[in-house]
C-alpha positions as a printed Julia matrix, in Angstrom:
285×3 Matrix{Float64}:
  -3.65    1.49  -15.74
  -7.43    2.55  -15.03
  -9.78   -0.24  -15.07
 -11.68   -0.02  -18.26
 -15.66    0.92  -17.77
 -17.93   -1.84  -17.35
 -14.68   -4.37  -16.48
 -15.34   -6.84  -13.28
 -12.27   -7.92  -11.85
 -12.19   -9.56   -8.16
  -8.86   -9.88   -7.33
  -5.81   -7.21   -8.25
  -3.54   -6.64   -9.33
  -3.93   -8.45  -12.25
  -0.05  -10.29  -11.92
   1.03  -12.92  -10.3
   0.2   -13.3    -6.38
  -0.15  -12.11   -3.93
  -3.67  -10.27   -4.79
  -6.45   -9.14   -2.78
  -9.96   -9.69   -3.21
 -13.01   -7.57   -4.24
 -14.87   -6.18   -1.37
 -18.47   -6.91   -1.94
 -21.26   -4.03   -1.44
 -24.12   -3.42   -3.3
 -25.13   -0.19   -1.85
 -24.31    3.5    -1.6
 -21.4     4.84    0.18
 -22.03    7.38    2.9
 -18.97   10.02    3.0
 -18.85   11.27    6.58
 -15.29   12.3     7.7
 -11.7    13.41    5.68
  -9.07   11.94    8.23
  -5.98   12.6     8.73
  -5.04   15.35    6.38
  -3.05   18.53    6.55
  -4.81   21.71    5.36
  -2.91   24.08    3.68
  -4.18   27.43    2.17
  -8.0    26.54    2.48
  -7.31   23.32    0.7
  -6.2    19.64    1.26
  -3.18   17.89    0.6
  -2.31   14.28    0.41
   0.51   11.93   -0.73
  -0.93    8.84   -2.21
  -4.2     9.55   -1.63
  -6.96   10.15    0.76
  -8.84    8.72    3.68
 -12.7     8.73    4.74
 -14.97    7.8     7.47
 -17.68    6.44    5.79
 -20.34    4.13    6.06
 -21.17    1.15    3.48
 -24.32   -0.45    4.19
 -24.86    1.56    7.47
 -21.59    0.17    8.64
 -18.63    2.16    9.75
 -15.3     1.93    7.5
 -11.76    4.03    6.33
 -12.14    4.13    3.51
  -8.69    4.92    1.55
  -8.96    6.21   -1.97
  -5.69    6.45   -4.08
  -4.74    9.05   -6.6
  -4.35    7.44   -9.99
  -0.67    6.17  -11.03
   1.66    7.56  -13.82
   3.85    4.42  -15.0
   6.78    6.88  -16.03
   7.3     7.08  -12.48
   7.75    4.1   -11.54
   9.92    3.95  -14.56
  12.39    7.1   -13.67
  14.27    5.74  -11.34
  15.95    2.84  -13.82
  18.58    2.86  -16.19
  17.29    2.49  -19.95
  18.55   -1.52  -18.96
  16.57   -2.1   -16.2
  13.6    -0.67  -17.68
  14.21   -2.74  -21.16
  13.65   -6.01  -18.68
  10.63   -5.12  -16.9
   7.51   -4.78  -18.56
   4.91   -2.13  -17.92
   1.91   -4.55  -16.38
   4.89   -5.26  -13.22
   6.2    -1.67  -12.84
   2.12   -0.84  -12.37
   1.75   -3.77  -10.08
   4.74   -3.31   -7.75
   4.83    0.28   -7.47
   1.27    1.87   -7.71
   0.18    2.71   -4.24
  -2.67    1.13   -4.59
  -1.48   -2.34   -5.96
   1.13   -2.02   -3.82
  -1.14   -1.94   -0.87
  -3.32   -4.48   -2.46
   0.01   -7.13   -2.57
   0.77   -6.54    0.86
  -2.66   -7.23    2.22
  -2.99   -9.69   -0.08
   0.31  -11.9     1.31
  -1.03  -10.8     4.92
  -4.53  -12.4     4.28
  -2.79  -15.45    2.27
  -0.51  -16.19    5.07
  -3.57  -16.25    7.87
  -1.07  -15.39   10.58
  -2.64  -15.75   14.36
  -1.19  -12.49   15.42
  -2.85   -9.63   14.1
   0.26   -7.93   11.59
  -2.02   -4.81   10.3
  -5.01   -2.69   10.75
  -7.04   -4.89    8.88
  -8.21   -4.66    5.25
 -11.5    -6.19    3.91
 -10.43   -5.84    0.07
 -10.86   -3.63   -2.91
 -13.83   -1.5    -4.29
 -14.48    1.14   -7.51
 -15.64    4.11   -6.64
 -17.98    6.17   -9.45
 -15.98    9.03  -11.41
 -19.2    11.04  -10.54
 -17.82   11.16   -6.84
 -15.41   13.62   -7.78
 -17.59   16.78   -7.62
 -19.06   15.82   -4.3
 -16.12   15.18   -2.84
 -14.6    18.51   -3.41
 -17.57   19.94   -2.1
 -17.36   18.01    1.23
 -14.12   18.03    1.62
 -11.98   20.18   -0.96
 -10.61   17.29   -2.49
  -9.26   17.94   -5.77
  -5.75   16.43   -6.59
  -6.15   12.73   -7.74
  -3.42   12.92  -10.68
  -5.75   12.36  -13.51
  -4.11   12.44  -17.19
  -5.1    15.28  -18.27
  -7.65   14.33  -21.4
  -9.61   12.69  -18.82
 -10.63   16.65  -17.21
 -12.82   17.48  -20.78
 -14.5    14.12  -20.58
 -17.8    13.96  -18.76
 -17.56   12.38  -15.64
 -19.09    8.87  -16.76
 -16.6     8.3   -19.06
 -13.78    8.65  -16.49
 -12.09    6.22  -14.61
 -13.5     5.37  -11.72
 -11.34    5.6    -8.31
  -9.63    2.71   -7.14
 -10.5     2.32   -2.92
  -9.45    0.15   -0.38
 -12.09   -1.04    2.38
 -10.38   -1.32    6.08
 -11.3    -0.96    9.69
 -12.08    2.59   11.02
  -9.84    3.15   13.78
  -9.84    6.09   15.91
  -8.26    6.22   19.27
  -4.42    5.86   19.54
  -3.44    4.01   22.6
   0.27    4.12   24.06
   2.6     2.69   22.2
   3.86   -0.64   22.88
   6.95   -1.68   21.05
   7.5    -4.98   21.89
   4.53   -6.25   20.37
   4.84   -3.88   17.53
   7.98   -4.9    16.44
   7.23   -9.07   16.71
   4.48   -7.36   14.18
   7.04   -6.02   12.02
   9.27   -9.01   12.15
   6.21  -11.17   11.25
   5.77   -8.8     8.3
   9.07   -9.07    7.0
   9.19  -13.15    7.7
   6.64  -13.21    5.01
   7.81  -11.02    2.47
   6.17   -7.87    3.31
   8.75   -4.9     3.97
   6.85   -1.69    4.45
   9.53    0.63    3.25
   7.94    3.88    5.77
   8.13    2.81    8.84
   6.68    6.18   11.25
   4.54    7.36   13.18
   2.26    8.8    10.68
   1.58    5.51    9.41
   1.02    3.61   12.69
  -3.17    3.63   14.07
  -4.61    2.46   17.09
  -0.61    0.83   17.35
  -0.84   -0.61   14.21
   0.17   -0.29   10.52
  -2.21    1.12    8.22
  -0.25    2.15    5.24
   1.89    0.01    2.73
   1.44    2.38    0.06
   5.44    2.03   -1.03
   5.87   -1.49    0.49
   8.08   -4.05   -1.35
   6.25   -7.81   -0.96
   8.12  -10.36   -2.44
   8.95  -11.11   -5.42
   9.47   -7.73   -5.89
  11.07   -6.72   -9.44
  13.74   -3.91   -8.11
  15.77   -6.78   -6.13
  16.87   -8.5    -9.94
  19.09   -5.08  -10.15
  20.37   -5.0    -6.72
  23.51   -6.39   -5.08
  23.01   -8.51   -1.9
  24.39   -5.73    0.2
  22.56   -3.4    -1.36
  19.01   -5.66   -0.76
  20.43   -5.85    2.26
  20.76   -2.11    3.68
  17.38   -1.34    1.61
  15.31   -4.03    3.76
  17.63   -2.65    6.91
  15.58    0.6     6.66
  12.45   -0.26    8.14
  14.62   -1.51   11.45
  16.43    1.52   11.65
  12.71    3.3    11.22
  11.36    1.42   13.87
  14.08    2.46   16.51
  13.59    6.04   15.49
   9.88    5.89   15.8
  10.25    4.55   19.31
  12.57    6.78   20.02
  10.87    9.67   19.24
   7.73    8.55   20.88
   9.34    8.99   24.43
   8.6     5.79   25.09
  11.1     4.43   27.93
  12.3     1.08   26.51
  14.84   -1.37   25.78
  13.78   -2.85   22.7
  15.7    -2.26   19.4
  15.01   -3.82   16.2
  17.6    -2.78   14.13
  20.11   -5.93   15.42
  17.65   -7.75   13.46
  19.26   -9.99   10.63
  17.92   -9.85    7.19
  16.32  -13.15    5.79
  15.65  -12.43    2.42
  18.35  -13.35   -0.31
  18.44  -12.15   -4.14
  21.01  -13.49   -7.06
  22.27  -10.38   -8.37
  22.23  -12.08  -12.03
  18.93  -13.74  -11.82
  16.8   -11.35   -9.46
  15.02  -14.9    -8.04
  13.68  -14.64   -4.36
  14.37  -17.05   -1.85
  14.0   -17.26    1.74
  15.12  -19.25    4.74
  11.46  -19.22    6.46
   8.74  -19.06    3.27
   8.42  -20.21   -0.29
   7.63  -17.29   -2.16
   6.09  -17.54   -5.46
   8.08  -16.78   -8.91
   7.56  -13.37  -10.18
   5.45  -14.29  -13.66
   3.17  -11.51  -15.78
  -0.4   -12.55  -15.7
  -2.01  -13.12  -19.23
């Protein structure tokens, strides 16, 4: 759901936590650098959304901007049950790229773990509809998924892009599993599972992207079975041991030996865990 012009909001998504905070700027934001895209035909392509170099307030950030979120989506993969118990505020919340991103930091920065789990994340930020143009002329940019009666309404009067603020990070060193999968296993301990574990989504040795990430309570484990939760949460192990693998990094660590922690009712869909107390999944009025 765009946010409605002239709305302030400082912490999102607008549900139940986990929910990150606003990132406060008052000045313009200096567009320096599309990273990490594949160019295909002359233009740009992009999954969730795009990343920038930029500067806010003459200081250097990645800056990720998300393409805007279609709740049928979210919606397709349910039977007509499922989707009769979950209302349309939580299928936004938990599978938007952007709020999904936005709960994950969110538990990260709630937890205050001493290790560092993530490339970090400062918070949230609107960026003007007026953008648009300029970024196409920068950078080709064009796909963001807007419905389409927003294209034959002057820019002003669209919704603005949803952003999220984190630390620019641009060398890669070698990869060093062991401490990258105590990261993961951190992750997971407090309810984040990132769902695309790879290469692609690993900077500077850390995670950057939990664009499809399930942080509990998540609303797809009330129609699972425990073994089902079970092999679903599995996945990012089994990722993690493929990554490593195909790194060519000589090494004995595995993480897909790993037990599972979480547990889910399969008539109730309440989280619980053996390590945290994770909130109760409530719509927020």
């Amino acid at each position: 759901m765009p946010r409605r012009k002239g709305t302030v909001i400082h912490k999102l998504p607008r549900c139940d936590e986990p929910r990150l905070e606003q990132f406060p700027y008052d000045h313009k934001i200096e567009f320096r650098k599309l990273l990490g895209q594949d160019r295909e035909q002359g233009g740009v392509i992009a999954g969730h959304g795009y990343v920038f170099s930029v500067l806010i307030d003459s200081k250097p950030f990645a800056l990720k901007m998300f393409k805007f979120y279609d709740t049928s989506d979210g919606r397709d993969p349910l039977t007509d049950d499922e989707n009769r118990q979950v209302s349309d505020e939580i299928v936004e919340a938990h599978c938007d790229s952007f709020y999904a991103e936005c709960r994950a930091y969110g538990r990260i920065k709630e937890k205050k773990c001493k290790r560092l789990l993530a490339v970090p994340c400062y918070g949230f930020l609107h960026v003007a509809a007026e953008e648009e143009e300029r970024l196409y002329e920068l950078f080709q940019v064009e796909d963001w998924n807007r419905q389409p009666d927003e294209h034959r309404q002057k820019p002003s009067d669209r919704s603005p892009f949803r952003a999220l603020v984190k630390q620019l990070v641009e060398d890669d060193p070698p990869l060093n599993p062991r401490r990258m999968l105590a990261e993961l296993r951190q992750l997971k301990k407090i309810g984040v599972h990132p769902m695309d574990v790879c290469m692609r989504n690993y900077k500077g040795g850390y995670l950057v992207d939990f664009s499809i990430a399930w942080t509990m309570p998540y609303f797809m484990t009330r129609f699972l079975s425990q073994r089902q939760l079970d092999s679903r949460l599995r996945r990012d192990l089994i990722d993690f041991d493929d990554l490593v693998k195909e790194s060519g990094v000589r090494t004995k660590v595995r993480a897909a030996t790993e037990p599972i922690i979480v547990r889910a009712s399969e008539t109730t869909g309440r989280i619980t865990s053996n390590t945290d107390d994770i909130p109760k999944l409530r719509p927020r009025k």
